[in-house]
Coordinates of C-alpha atoms in Angstrom, one line a residue:
X17 CA 103.6 145.8 53.2
X18 CA 100.3 147.4 54.1
X19 CA 101.4 148.1 57.7
X20 CA 104.7 149.6 56.5
X21 CA 102.9 151.7 53.7
X22 CA 100.2 152.9 56.1
X23 CA 102.8 154.2 58.6
X24 CA 104.7 156.0 55.8
X25 CA 101.6 157.6 54.3
X26 CA 100.5 158.8 57.8
X27 CA 104.0 160.4 58.2
X28 CA 103.7 162.0 54.7
X29 CA 100.2 163.4 55.6
X30 CA 101.5 164.7 58.9
X31 CA 104.4 166.5 57.1
X32 CA 101.7 168.8 55.5
X33 CA 103.7 169.2 52.3
X34 CA 104.5 167.4 49.0
X35 CA 108.0 166.6 47.9
X36 CA 110.2 164.6 45.5
X37 CA 108.5 161.3 45.7
X38 CA 104.9 161.9 46.9
X39 CA 102.0 163.9 45.6
X40 CA 98.5 164.3 47.0
X41 CA 95.3 164.3 44.9
X42 CA 91.9 165.0 46.2
X43 CA 90.4 162.9 43.4
X44 CA 91.5 160.7 40.5
X45 CA 92.5 162.4 37.3
X46 CA 89.7 163.2 34.8
X47 CA 92.2 163.9 32.1
X48 CA 94.2 160.8 31.1
X49 CA 97.1 162.8 29.7
X50 CA 97.6 164.5 33.1
X51 CA 97.6 161.1 34.7
X52 CA 100.2 159.8 32.3
X53 CA 102.3 162.9 32.8
X54 CA 102.2 162.5 36.6
X55 CA 103.2 158.9 36.4
X56 CA 106.2 159.6 34.1
X57 CA 107.4 162.4 36.4
X58 CA 107.2 160.1 39.4
X59 CA 108.9 157.3 37.6
X60 CA 111.7 159.7 36.7
X61 CA 112.0 161.1 40.3
X62 CA 115.4 162.3 41.5
X63 CA 115.5 160.4 44.9
X64 CA 116.0 156.9 43.5
X65 CA 113.1 155.2 45.3
X66 CA 109.4 154.2 44.9
X67 CA 107.1 157.2 44.5
X68 CA 103.5 157.7 45.5
X69 CA 100.5 159.5 44.1
X70 CA 98.1 159.5 47.0
X71 CA 94.4 159.9 46.2
X72 CA 91.8 161.1 48.7
X73 CA 93.9 163.9 50.3
X74 CA 93.2 167.6 49.9
X75 CA 96.6 168.9 48.6
X76 CA 96.5 172.2 50.4
X77 CA 94.8 171.4 53.7
X78 CA 95.9 167.8 53.8
X79 CA 92.5 166.7 55.0
X80 CA 91.7 163.0 54.5
X81 CA 88.5 162.9 52.4
X82 CA 88.8 159.4 50.8
X83 CA 87.9 158.1 47.3
X84 CA 84.9 155.9 47.9
X85 CA 82.6 158.3 46.0
X86 CA 85.1 159.2 43.3
X87 CA 83.5 158.3 39.9
X88 CA 86.9 158.4 38.2
X89 CA 88.4 155.8 40.7
X90 CA 90.5 153.1 39.0
X91 CA 91.6 149.6 39.9
X92 CA 95.1 148.3 39.7
X93 CA 94.3 146.4 36.5
X94 CA 92.9 149.5 34.9
X95 CA 96.1 151.4 35.7
X96 CA 98.2 148.6 34.2
X97 CA 96.1 148.5 31.1
X98 CA 96.2 152.3 30.8
X99 CA 100.0 152.1 30.6
X100 CA 100.2 149.0 28.4
X101 CA 99.3 150.6 25.1
X102 CA 101.4 153.8 25.5
X103 CA 104.4 154.1 23.2
X104 CA 107.3 154.2 25.7
X105 CA 110.8 154.0 24.4
X106 CA 112.0 150.4 23.9
X107 CA 108.6 149.3 25.2
X108 CA 109.7 149.6 28.8
X109 CA 107.0 151.3 30.9
X110 CA 106.8 152.2 34.6
X111 CA 105.6 149.4 36.9
X112 CA 102.8 150.5 39.2
X113 CA 100.8 149.0 42.1
X114 CA 97.6 150.4 43.5
X115 CA 96.9 149.9 47.2
X116 CA 93.9 150.9 49.3
X117 CA 94.3 152.0 53.0
X118 CA 92.0 153.0 55.8
X119 CA 93.1 156.3 57.4
X120 CA 90.9 158.5 59.7
X121 CA 87.9 156.4 58.8
X122 CA 88.3 157.1 55.1
X123 CA 89.5 154.8 52.3
X124 CA 92.3 156.3 50.3
X125 CA 94.3 154.9 47.3
X126 CA 98.0 155.0 46.9
X127 CA 99.5 154.5 43.4
X128 CA 103.0 153.2 43.9
X129 CA 105.3 153.9 41.0
X130 CA 108.1 151.4 41.4
X131 CA 111.7 152.5 41.5
X132 CA 113.8 151.3 38.6
X133 CA 117.1 151.9 36.7
X134 CA 115.2 151.9 33.4
X135 CA 115.1 155.7 33.5
X136 CA 114.5 158.0 31.8
X137 CA 111.0 156.9 30.8
X138 CA 109.6 158.8 27.9
X139 CA 107.2 158.4 25.0
X140 CA 108.1 157.9 21.3
X141 CA 104.6 159.1 20.2
X142 CA 102.5 162.0 21.5
X143 CA 99.6 161.1 23.8
X144 CA 96.8 163.6 24.2
X145 CA 93.4 163.9 25.9
X146 CA 91.1 166.9 26.1
X147 CA 93.7 169.3 24.7
X148 CA 96.5 168.2 27.1
X149 CA 99.4 166.5 25.3
X150 CA 102.3 164.4 26.7
X151 CA 105.1 165.0 24.2
X152 CA 107.1 162.4 22.4
X153 CA 110.8 162.4 23.3
X154 CA 110.3 164.9 26.1
X155 CA 111.8 163.8 29.4
X156 CA 109.8 164.7 32.4
X157 CA 110.9 164.5 36.0
X158 CA 110.0 165.8 39.5
X159 CA 112.2 168.1 41.5
X160 CA 110.9 168.9 45.0
X161 CA 107.2 169.2 44.8
X162 CA 107.1 170.3 41.2
X163 CA 106.7 168.2 38.0
X164 CA 108.3 169.2 34.8
X165 CA 105.7 171.2 32.8
X166 CA 103.9 169.0 30.3
X167 CA 105.0 171.4 27.5
X168 CA 108.7 171.3 28.4
X169 CA 111.5 168.9 28.8
X170 CA 113.5 168.6 32.0
X171 CA 116.7 170.6 32.6
X172 CA 119.8 169.0 31.2
X173 CA 121.3 168.3 34.6
X174 CA 118.2 166.3 35.6
X175 CA 118.3 164.4 32.3
X176 CA 121.9 163.5 32.8
X177 CA 121.1 162.2 36.2
X178 CA 118.4 159.9 34.8
X179 CA 120.8 158.5 32.2
X180 CA 123.5 158.0 34.8
X181 CA 120.9 156.1 36.9
X182 CA 120.2 153.8 34.0
X183 CA 123.9 152.9 33.7
X184 CA 124.2 152.5 37.5
X185 CA 126.7 155.4 37.7
X186 CA 124.8 156.8 40.7
X187 CA 125.3 153.7 42.7
X188 CA 128.3 152.5 44.8
X189 CA 130.2 149.5 43.5
X190 CA 128.4 147.2 46.0
X191 CA 125.0 148.5 44.8
X192 CA 126.1 148.1 41.2
X193 CA 127.1 144.4 41.6
X194 CA 123.9 143.6 43.6
X195 CA 121.9 145.1 40.7
X196 CA 123.9 143.2 38.1
X197 CA 123.3 139.9 39.8
X198 CA 119.7 140.0 38.6
X199 CA 120.9 139.6 35.0
X200 CA 122.6 136.2 34.9
X201 CA 123.4 136.6 31.2
X202 CA 126.0 139.3 32.1
X203 CA 128.1 136.8 34.0
X204 CA 130.5 134.1 32.9
X205 CA 131.9 131.3 35.0
X206 CA 135.6 130.2 35.0
X207 CA 136.0 127.3 37.4
X208 CA 134.9 128.7 40.8
X209 CA 134.9 132.3 39.7
X210 CA 132.2 134.3 38.0
X211 CA 133.0 137.6 36.3
X212 CA 130.8 140.3 34.8
X213 CA 131.4 140.4 31.0
X214 CA 130.7 144.2 30.8
X215 CA 132.5 145.0 34.1
X216 CA 135.1 142.3 34.7
X217 CA 136.3 144.2 37.7
X218 CA 133.3 142.6 39.5
X219 CA 134.1 139.0 40.5
X220 CA 132.3 136.4 42.6
X221 CA 134.5 133.6 43.9
X222 CA 133.5 130.4 45.7
X223 CA 136.4 128.8 47.7
X224 CA 137.1 126.1 50.2
X225 CA 136.0 126.6 53.8
X226 CA 138.5 125.8 56.5
X227 CA 136.1 126.1 59.4
X228 CA 135.7 122.6 60.6
X229 CA 133.0 123.7 63.1
X230 CA 130.6 124.0 60.2
X231 CA 130.8 120.4 59.3
X232 CA 127.4 119.4 60.6
X233 CA 124.3 119.7 58.4
X234 CA 121.7 122.3 59.4
X235 CA 118.1 121.1 59.9
X236 CA 116.9 122.2 56.5
X237 CA 119.3 119.7 54.8
X238 CA 117.2 116.9 56.3
X239 CA 114.2 117.8 54.2
X240 CA 116.2 117.0 51.0
X241 CA 116.9 113.6 49.5
X242 CA 120.6 113.7 50.6
X243 CA 121.1 115.4 53.9
X244 CA 124.9 115.8 53.5
X245 CA 126.2 119.3 53.4
X246 CA 129.4 120.9 52.2
X247 CA 130.2 124.5 53.2
X248 CA 132.3 126.9 51.1
X249 CA 133.2 130.6 51.3
X250 CA 131.8 133.1 48.8
X251 CA 133.2 136.6 48.2
X252 CA 132.4 139.5 45.9
X253 CA 135.3 141.7 44.9
X254 CA 135.7 144.9 42.9
X255 CA 139.2 145.4 41.5
X256 CA 140.4 143.0 44.2
X257 CA 138.7 144.8 47.0
X258 CA 136.3 142.6 48.9
X259 CA 132.8 144.0 49.0
X260 CA 131.0 141.0 50.5
X261 CA 131.9 137.7 52.1
X262 CA 129.7 134.9 53.3
X263 CA 129.2 131.1 53.4
X264 CA 127.3 128.9 50.9
X265 CA 126.0 125.5 51.6
X266 CA 126.1 122.8 48.9
X267 CA 122.9 120.8 49.7
X268 CA 121.3 117.6 48.5
X269 CA 124.6 116.0 47.2
X270 CA 125.7 119.5 45.8
X271 CA 122.5 119.6 43.6
X272 CA 121.5 122.9 45.3
X273 CA 123.8 125.8 46.3
X274 CA 122.6 128.6 48.5
X275 CA 124.1 131.1 50.9
X276 CA 123.3 130.1 54.5
X277 CA 120.1 131.8 55.7
X278 CA 120.0 134.0 58.8
X279 CA 118.7 133.0 62.2
X280 CA 115.6 134.4 63.8
X281 CA 114.1 133.8 67.2
X282 CA 110.7 133.6 68.9
X283 CA 110.4 134.7 72.6
X284 CA 107.2 133.7 74.3
X285 CA 108.4 134.5 77.9
X286 CA 108.2 137.9 79.5
X287 CA 111.9 138.5 79.9
X288 CA 113.1 137.6 76.3
X289 CA 116.3 136.1 77.6
X290 CA 116.3 132.7 76.0
X291 CA 114.4 132.1 72.7
X292 CA 111.6 129.5 72.8
X293 CA 111.9 128.6 69.1
X294 CA 114.4 129.4 66.3
X295 CA 114.0 129.8 62.6
X296 CA 116.0 130.4 59.5
X297 CA 115.1 133.1 56.9
X298 CA 116.0 135.3 54.0
X299 CA 114.7 138.8 53.1
X300 CA 114.3 139.4 49.4
X301 CA 116.3 142.6 49.5
X302 CA 119.3 141.0 51.2
X303 CA 122.6 140.2 49.5
X304 CA 122.4 136.6 50.6
X305 CA 119.0 136.1 48.9
X306 CA 120.1 137.9 45.7
X307 CA 123.0 135.5 45.6
X308 CA 120.6 132.6 46.3
X309 CA 118.7 133.5 43.1
X310 CA 122.0 134.1 41.2
X311 CA 123.4 130.7 42.0
X312 CA 120.1 128.9 41.4
X313 CA 119.8 127.2 38.0
X314 CA 116.0 127.1 37.3
X315 CA 116.5 124.8 34.3
X316 CA 117.8 122.1 36.6
X317 CA 114.9 120.0 37.8
X318 CA 116.7 118.4 40.7
X319 CA 117.9 121.9 41.9
X320 CA 114.3 123.2 41.5
X321 CA 112.9 120.3 43.6
X322 CA 115.6 120.8 46.3
X323 CA 114.8 124.6 46.4
X324 CA 111.1 124.0 46.9
X325 CA 111.8 121.6 49.8
X326 CA 114.4 124.0 51.2
X327 CA 111.9 126.9 51.3
X328 CA 109.3 124.7 52.8
X329 CA 111.2 125.1 56.1
X330 CA 113.1 128.3 55.6
X331 CA 111.1 131.5 55.5
X332 CA 111.3 134.2 52.8
X333 CA 110.3 137.7 53.8
X334 CA 109.5 140.6 51.5
X335 CA 111.5 143.0 53.8
X336 CA 112.9 143.4 57.2
X337 CA 109.8 145.3 58.2
X338 CA 107.6 142.3 57.2
X339 CA 109.9 140.0 59.1
X340 CA 109.7 142.0 62.3
X341 CA 105.9 142.5 62.0
X342 CA 105.5 138.7 61.4
X343 CA 107.6 137.7 64.4
X344 CA 105.6 140.1 66.6
X345 CA 102.4 138.6 65.2
X346 CA 103.5 135.0 66.0
X347 CA 104.6 136.0 69.6
X348 CA 101.2 137.6 70.0
X349 CA 99.5 134.5 68.6
X350 CA 101.7 132.1 70.5
X351 CA 98.9 129.8 71.5
X352 CA 98.0 129.3 67.8
X353 CA 101.6 128.5 67.0
X354 CA 102.0 126.1 69.9
X355 CA 98.7 124.3 68.9
X356 CA 99.8 124.0 65.2
X357 CA 103.3 122.8 66.3
X358 CA 101.9 120.2 68.7
X359 CA 99.3 118.9 66.3
X360 CA 101.7 118.8 63.3
X361 CA 101.0 115.5 61.6
X362 CA 104.3 114.7 59.9
X363 CA 106.7 112.4 61.8
X364 CA 109.8 112.8 59.7
X365 CA 110.5 109.1 60.2
X366 CA 113.2 109.0 57.5
X367 CA 115.6 111.3 59.5
X368 CA 118.7 109.6 60.8
X369 CA 120.9 111.4 63.3
X370 CA 123.9 110.5 65.6
X371 CA 121.7 110.6 68.7
X372 CA 118.0 110.7 69.6
X373 CA 118.5 114.1 71.1
X374 CA 119.9 115.4 67.8
X375 CA 117.1 113.8 65.9
X376 CA 114.5 115.6 68.1
X377 CA 116.4 118.8 67.6
X378 CA 116.1 118.4 63.8
X379 CA 112.5 117.5 63.8
X380 CA 111.6 120.4 66.1
X381 CA 113.3 122.8 63.7
X382 CA 111.6 121.3 60.7
X383 CA 108.2 121.5 62.3
X384 CA 108.9 125.1 63.3
X385 CA 109.7 126.0 59.7
X386 CA 106.7 124.4 58.2
X387 CA 104.3 125.8 60.8
X388 CA 105.7 129.3 60.5
X389 CA 105.4 129.2 56.7
X390 CA 101.7 128.3 57.2
X391 CA 101.3 131.2 59.6
X392 CA 103.2 133.6 57.2
X393 CA 100.6 132.8 54.5
X394 CA 97.8 133.5 57.0
X395 CA 99.5 136.7 58.1
X396 CA 99.8 138.0 54.6
X397 CA 96.1 137.3 53.9
X398 CA 95.0 139.6 56.7
X399 CA 97.6 142.3 56.2

């Protein structure tokens, strides 16, 4: 995350301008009403993405001056506490994250205002400080590099957009169904079909798989109590039009159901022709992982146990960027990986396979998954 964010912030500084989702501040706000107003405007931005308030940058010359000596500097917890007692409609407030970055030898802070479909954010009671007042029931937004004035409400077309965003009307059908997967209470099951109770044109169907080549269990199945695997097809449709198709694996005697993870590869040689090691992974923003969470019943203890074992050898990345950065890191630290792999203590003595060669293959993949999960934890601690 830090590498990705740093690269983006550098690009924004180099652009020498402000725009819809980023704003430069030479220092932290000394007026808390102005801070609240800026956060609301960014939370209600018109570009449907995370927004940034970047502290420690002169907003006209774009010189990096940093915030180390800023007496008004805040921590992430202070930012969260600041928003916590403000009277937002329905008690839903913007989610924020504060990150520090080193740029040009200076420490700057980036307040990330998370993108959400809970727009528009607005107050139900006025909030004021030092003569500045954020008005109740006023809807503020940001268009280009300009926030709605603190004494005015946004133009009607911008307000309409924010309400459309809340009801997912600005999203494609595929984006809508991916978003709705997060709310399991919206879905009902009828045999092997799930349908959305508010939008029944969205359906998820699990059906028999006719591909006999998928009969053998993947390595991750052998970390579970029952290594048998059944594969089935999964499809998402909108008014009968297929939006997504994939394969799910019924693992641990069908106690745990998950879409099959993606393959990743490590190349330690110069020519990158044949991979030295292979891994399986999800990224959190992928349809397959969103379906993984949708199909998982966290009230089922057996499924929870199986899921923990499954993700002990399957990697879960925050994003494609983190995945690519991590694989590059492992390839650079190949000697560390090989040492951890060769000194791995577990023998996996319980694993049964058709041949000794197949058993060695399974053990190698399991060891790879466990070692890479250890290294991913180390990677995150230093990035």
